[in-house]
PDB file of C-alpha atoms in Angstrom:
ATOM      1  CA  MET A 222     111.214 152.036  19.057  1.00  0.00           C
ATOM      2  CA  ASN A 223     113.474 152.168  21.954  1.00  0.00           C
ATOM      3  CA  LYS A 224     110.873 150.923  24.264  1.00  0.00           C
ATOM      4  CA  ARG A 225     112.314 148.891  27.083  1.00  0.00           C
ATOM      5  CA  VAL A 226     110.437 145.916  28.273  1.00  0.00           C
ATOM      6  CA  TYR A 227     110.715 145.348  32.020  1.00  0.00           C
ATOM      7  CA  LEU A 228     110.126 141.912  33.436  1.00  0.00           C
ATOM      8  CA  LYS A 229     108.688 141.749  36.928  1.00  0.00           C
ATOM      9  CA  GLY A 230     110.966 139.823  39.284  1.00  0.00           C
ATOM     10  CA  PHE A 231     112.704 139.932  42.666  1.00  0.00           C
ATOM     11  CA  THR A 232     115.771 141.914  43.362  1.00  0.00           C
ATOM     12  CA  ILE A 233     118.701 140.328  45.175  1.00  0.00           C
ATOM     13  CA  LEU A 234     117.746 142.139  48.371  1.00  0.00           C
ATOM     14  CA  GLU A 235     114.224 140.762  48.359  1.00  0.00           C
ATOM     15  CA  ALA A 236     115.562 137.237  47.735  1.00  0.00           C
ATOM     16  CA  LEU A 237     118.001 137.556  50.691  1.00  0.00           C
ATOM     17  CA  ILE A 238     115.245 138.791  53.021  1.00  0.00           C
ATOM     18  CA  SER A 239     113.011 135.852  52.057  1.00  0.00           C
ATOM     19  CA  LEU A 240     115.898 133.364  52.629  1.00  0.00           C
ATOM     20  CA  ILE A 241     116.601 134.879  56.072  1.00  0.00           C
ATOM     21  CA  LEU A 242     112.905 134.683  57.033  1.00  0.00           C
ATOM     22  CA  MET A 243     112.710 131.051  55.890  1.00  0.00           C
ATOM     23  CA  GLY A 244     115.814 130.220  57.953  1.00  0.00           C
ATOM     24  CA  ILE A 245     114.258 131.821  61.032  1.00  0.00           C
ATOM     25  CA  ILE A 246     110.979 129.940  60.499  1.00  0.00           C
ATOM     26  CA  ILE A 247     112.786 126.599  60.023  1.00  0.00           C
ATOM     27  CA  THR A 248     114.931 127.200  63.128  1.00  0.00           C
ATOM     28  CA  LEU A 249     111.924 128.109  65.267  1.00  0.00           C
ATOM     29  CA  SER A 250     109.922 125.077  64.096  1.00  0.00           C
ATOM     30  CA  TYR A 251     112.869 122.767  64.844  1.00  0.00           C
ATOM     31  CA  THR A 252     113.259 124.288  68.313  1.00  0.00           C
ATOM     32  CA  VAL A 253     109.543 123.965  69.084  1.00  0.00           C
ATOM     33  CA  PHE A 254     109.578 120.320  67.894  1.00  0.00           C
ATOM     34  CA  ASN A 255     112.620 119.603  70.062  1.00  0.00           C
ATOM     35  CA  LEU A 256     110.991 121.125  73.172  1.00  0.00           C
ATOM     36  CA  VAL A 257     107.735 119.219  72.652  1.00  0.00           C
ATOM     37  CA  GLU A 258     109.694 115.951  72.221  1.00  0.00           C
ATOM     38  CA  LYS A 259     111.658 116.530  75.450  1.00  0.00           C
ATOM     39  CA  GLN A 260     108.479 117.285  77.375  1.00  0.00           C
ATOM     40  CA  MET A 261     106.810 114.134  76.031  1.00  0.00           C
ATOM     41  CA  THR A 262     109.815 112.072  77.138  1.00  0.00           C
ATOM     42  CA  LEU A 263     109.721 113.602  80.649  1.00  0.00           C
ATOM     43  CA  PHE A 264     105.972 112.999  80.853  1.00  0.00           C
ATOM     44  CA  GLN A 265     106.384 109.387  79.799  1.00  0.00           C
ATOM     45  CA  ASN A 266     109.120 108.782  82.410  1.00  0.00           C
ATOM     46  CA  GLU A 267     106.991 110.334  85.161  1.00  0.00           C
ATOM     47  CA  ASN A 268     104.004 108.244  84.192  1.00  0.00           C
ATOM     48  CA  THR A 269     106.110 105.093  84.118  1.00  0.00           C
ATOM     49  CA  SER A 270     107.450 105.812  87.613  1.00  0.00           C
ATOM     50  CA  VAL A 271     103.969 106.456  89.055  1.00  0.00           C
ATOM     51  CA  LEU A 272     102.617 103.360  87.266  1.00  0.00           C
ATOM     52  CA  GLN A 273     105.344 101.159  88.794  1.00  0.00           C
ATOM     53  CA  TYR A 274     104.471 102.396  92.267  1.00  0.00           C
ATOM     54  CA  ASN A 275     100.741 101.937  91.785  1.00  0.00           C
ATOM     55  CA  LEU A 276     101.160  98.408  90.400  1.00  0.00           C
ATOM     56  CA  PHE A 277     103.381  97.438  93.353  1.00  0.00           C
ATOM     57  CA  ASN A 278     101.041  98.997  95.883  1.00  0.00           C
ATOM     58  CA  ILE A 279      97.947  97.247  94.499  1.00  0.00           C
ATOM     59  CA  ALA A 280      99.727  93.907  94.161  1.00  0.00           C
ATOM     60  CA  ILE A 281     101.164  93.833  97.707  1.00  0.00           C
ATOM     61  CA  LYS A 282      97.900  95.030  99.287  1.00  0.00           C
ATOM     62  CA  ASN A 283      95.943  92.332  97.469  1.00  0.00           C
ATOM     63  CA  ASP A 284      98.522  89.639  98.301  1.00  0.00           C
ATOM     64  CA  ILE A 285      98.633  90.570 102.009  1.00  0.00           C
ATOM     65  CA  TYR A 286      94.846  90.710 102.248  1.00  0.00           C
ATOM     66  CA  ASN A 287      94.429  87.231 100.753  1.00  0.00           C
ATOM     67  CA  ALA A 288      97.377  85.600 102.557  1.00  0.00           C
ATOM     68  CA  GLU A 289      96.811  83.086 105.335  1.00  0.00           C
ATOM     69  CA  ASN A 290     100.356  83.234 106.768  1.00  0.00           C
ATOM     70  CA  PHE A 291     103.541  85.227 106.283  1.00  0.00           C
ATOM     71  CA  ILE A 292     107.199  84.736 107.010  1.00  0.00           C
ATOM     72  CA  GLN A 293     109.498  87.725 106.995  1.00  0.00           C
ATOM     73  CA  ASN A 294     113.236  87.921 106.617  1.00  0.00           C
ATOM     74  CA  ASP A 295     115.589  90.927 106.305  1.00  0.00           C
ATOM     75  CA  ASN A 296     114.994  91.455 102.581  1.00  0.00           C
ATOM     76  CA  GLN A 297     112.171  88.993 101.911  1.00  0.00           C
ATOM     77  CA  LEU A 298     108.502  88.572 102.628  1.00  0.00           C
ATOM     78  CA  LEU A 299     106.920  85.181 101.980  1.00  0.00           C
ATOM     79  CA  LEU A 300     103.128  85.083 101.851  1.00  0.00           C
ATOM     80  CA  GLU A 301     101.412  81.687 102.068  1.00  0.00           C
ATOM     81  CA  TYR A 302      97.872  80.837 100.987  1.00  0.00           C
ATOM     82  CA  TYR A 303      95.319  78.162 101.898  1.00  0.00           C
ATOM     83  CA  ASN A 304      95.666  76.426  98.525  1.00  0.00           C
ATOM     84  CA  GLY A 305      99.427  75.911  99.106  1.00  0.00           C
ATOM     85  CA  ALA A 306     100.541  78.699  96.781  1.00  0.00           C
ATOM     86  CA  SER A 307     103.069  81.221  97.965  1.00  0.00           C
ATOM     87  CA  ILE A 308     104.279  84.632  96.854  1.00  0.00           C
ATOM     88  CA  ASN A 309     107.759  85.822  97.681  1.00  0.00           C
ATOM     89  CA  TYR A 310     108.658  89.545  97.729  1.00  0.00           C
ATOM     90  CA  GLN A 311     112.363  90.324  97.533  1.00  0.00           C
ATOM     91  CA  VAL A 312     113.426  93.923  98.271  1.00  0.00           C
ATOM     92  CA  SER A 313     116.532  95.433  96.706  1.00  0.00           C
ATOM     93  CA  LYS A 314     117.791  99.000  96.495  1.00  0.00           C
ATOM     94  CA  ASN A 315     116.674  99.613  92.886  1.00  0.00           C
ATOM     95  CA  PHE A 316     113.796  97.156  92.487  1.00  0.00           C
ATOM     96  CA  ILE A 317     111.329  94.839  94.185  1.00  0.00           C
ATOM     97  CA  LEU A 318     110.846  91.305  92.867  1.00  0.00           C
ATOM     98  CA  ARG A 319     107.605  89.402  93.240  1.00  0.00           C
ATOM     99  CA  HIS A 320     107.930  85.644  92.662  1.00  0.00           C
ATOM    100  CA  HIS A 321     104.698  83.712  92.157  1.00  0.00           C
ATOM    101  CA  ASP A 322     104.890  80.148  90.818  1.00  0.00           C
ATOM    102  CA  ILE A 323     106.753  80.429  87.520  1.00  0.00           C
ATOM    103  CA  LYS A 324     106.095  84.158  87.086  1.00  0.00           C
ATOM    104  CA  THR A 325     108.370  86.932  88.339  1.00  0.00           C
ATOM    105  CA  ASP A 326     107.332  90.577  88.404  1.00  0.00           C
ATOM    106  CA  THR A 327     109.902  93.348  88.699  1.00  0.00           C
ATOM    107  CA  PHE A 328     108.899  96.704  90.135  1.00  0.00           C
ATOM    108  CA  LYS A 329     111.585  99.257  89.260  1.00  0.00           C
ATOM    109  CA  LEU A 330     111.394 101.452  92.349  1.00  0.00           C
ATOM    110  CA  ASN A 331     114.114 103.176  94.346  1.00  0.00           C
ATOM    111  CA  VAL A 332     113.758 101.705  97.824  1.00  0.00           C
ATOM    112  CA  LEU A 333     115.196 104.111 100.367  1.00  0.00           C
ATOM    113  CA  SER A 334     114.563 101.865 103.405  1.00  0.00           C
ATOM    114  CA  HIS A 335     112.492  98.962 104.601  1.00  0.00           C
ATOM    115  CA  LYS A 336     111.970  97.203 107.890  1.00  0.00           C
ATOM    116  CA  PHE A 337     109.593  95.007 109.816  1.00  0.00           C
ATOM    117  CA  SER A 338     108.394  96.142 113.216  1.00  0.00           C
ATOM    118  CA  GLN A 339     106.048  94.962 115.916  1.00  0.00           C
ATOM    119  CA  SER A 340     102.564  96.435 115.501  1.00  0.00           C
ATOM    120  CA  ASP A 341     101.352  95.906 119.038  1.00  0.00           C
ATOM    121  CA  ILE A 342     103.079  94.339 122.038  1.00  0.00           C
ATOM    122  CA  THR A 343      99.904  92.530 123.007  1.00  0.00           C
ATOM    123  CA  LYS A 344      99.759  90.842 119.578  1.00  0.00           C
ATOM    124  CA  PRO A 345     103.243  89.442 118.923  1.00  0.00           C
ATOM    125  CA  LEU A 346     102.180  87.646 115.714  1.00  0.00           C
ATOM    126  CA  ASN A 347     101.257  90.882 113.895  1.00  0.00           C
ATOM    127  CA  LYS A 348     103.938  92.842 112.081  1.00  0.00           C
ATOM    128  CA  ILE A 349     104.146  96.097 110.098  1.00  0.00           C
ATOM    129  CA  LEU A 350     106.211  96.334 106.932  1.00  0.00           C
ATOM    130  CA  HIS A 351     107.563  99.874 106.536  1.00  0.00           C
ATOM    131  CA  ILE A 352     108.820 100.739 103.067  1.00  0.00           C
ATOM    132  CA  SER A 353     110.149 104.127 102.015  1.00  0.00           C
ATOM    133  CA  ILE A 354     110.143 104.510  98.211  1.00  0.00           C
ATOM    134  CA  GLU A 355     111.348 107.378  96.035  1.00  0.00           C
ATOM    135  CA  VAL A 356     108.889 108.373  93.312  1.00  0.00           C
ATOM    136  CA  LEU A 357     109.421 111.510  91.183  1.00  0.00           C
ATOM    137  CA  GLY A 358     112.049 112.851  93.582  1.00  0.00           C
ATOM    138  CA  ASP A 359     109.784 112.580  96.634  1.00  0.00           C
ATOM    139  CA  SER A 360     109.857 109.822  99.243  1.00  0.00           C
ATOM    140  CA  ILE A 361     106.666 107.915  99.953  1.00  0.00           C
ATOM    141  CA  ASN A 362     106.470 106.163 103.306  1.00  0.00           C
ATOM    142  CA  THR A 363     104.077 103.197 103.214  1.00  0.00           C
ATOM    143  CA  ASN A 364     102.995 100.818 105.968  1.00  0.00           C
ATOM    144  CA  TYR A 365     101.576  97.384 105.262  1.00  0.00           C
ATOM    145  CA  TYR A 366      99.931  95.538 108.180  1.00  0.00           C
ATOM    146  CA  LEU A 367     100.607  91.814 108.330  1.00  0.00           C
ATOM    147  CA  LYS A 368      98.236  89.938 110.590  1.00  0.00           C
ATOM    148  CA  LYS A 369      98.388  86.359 111.757  1.00  0.00           C
ATOM    149  CA  ASP A 370      95.248  84.885 113.154  1.00  0.00           C
ATOM    150  CA  THR A 371      95.963  83.155 116.468  1.00  0.00           C
ATOM    151  CA  ALA A 372      93.477  80.355 115.740  1.00  0.00           C
ATOM    152  CA  ASN A 373      95.081  79.649 112.382  1.00  0.00           C
ATOM    153  CA  THR A 374      98.552  79.641 113.903  1.00  0.00           C
ATOM    154  CA  ILE A 375      97.516  77.119 116.597  1.00  0.00           C
ATOM    155  CA  ASN A 376      95.718  74.905 114.041  1.00  0.00           C
ATOM    156  CA  SER A 377      98.660  74.914 111.647  1.00  0.00           C
ATOM    157  CA  PHE A 378     101.046  74.139 114.491  1.00  0.00           C
ATOM    158  CA  TYR A 379      99.095  71.115 115.707  1.00  0.00           C
ATOM    159  CA  PHE A 380      98.157  70.020 112.206  1.00  0.00           C
ATOM    160  CA  ASN A 381     101.804  70.046 111.127  1.00  0.00           C
ATOM    161  CA  GLU A 382     102.801  68.280 114.354  1.00  0.00           C
ATOM    162  CA  THR A 383     100.345  65.411 113.778  1.00  0.00           C
ATOM    163  CA  ILE A 384     101.571  64.985 110.187  1.00  0.00           C
ATOM    164  CA  ASN A 385     105.171  64.779 111.365  1.00  0.00           C
ATOM    165  CA  GLU A 386     104.251  62.254 114.095  1.00  0.00           C
ATOM    166  CA  ASN A 387     102.374  60.097 111.559  1.00  0.00           C
ATOM    167  CA  LEU A 388     105.342  60.168 109.206  1.00  0.00           C
ATOM    168  CA  ASN A 389     107.691  59.028 111.996  1.00  0.00           C
ATOM    169  CA  VAL A 390     105.393  56.082 112.779  1.00  0.00           C
ATOM    170  CA  LEU A 391     105.583  54.838 109.196  1.00  0.00           C
TER     171      LEU A 391
END
């Protein structure tokens, strides 16, 4: 009659060991999640930086290729087209602005240096735009060739001269 009935259960030591293991598992999963989130943020920032450079590079190449005339200043490049439209690039230290009609594009690029130089002494109308841009910690040196056609320059000079003479007559 003195039979003891034992109930199966955990001892305090087993419960403590399971709590410690759960704490370690939760800490490791939180650390892994944190590392993955930091890597995703870095990846996104790198992709944004490369995307900004690629968009700027494609836009300026296309604009220069289609331009009929250009006027350069210290920090500005004005591209003119046959249809009367113009695109103005404004270079600053932390960004490059592209003004086209009522639309303004901002390229967030770190511009290390920029300058206009003569491409060839025999062709004084042609210029080279040198831009040094920092992307992902590295500097990228780019050269954009701006060409003025001599025939177009002569035609626009005389065409504008005749318009001004006709306006003075009126």
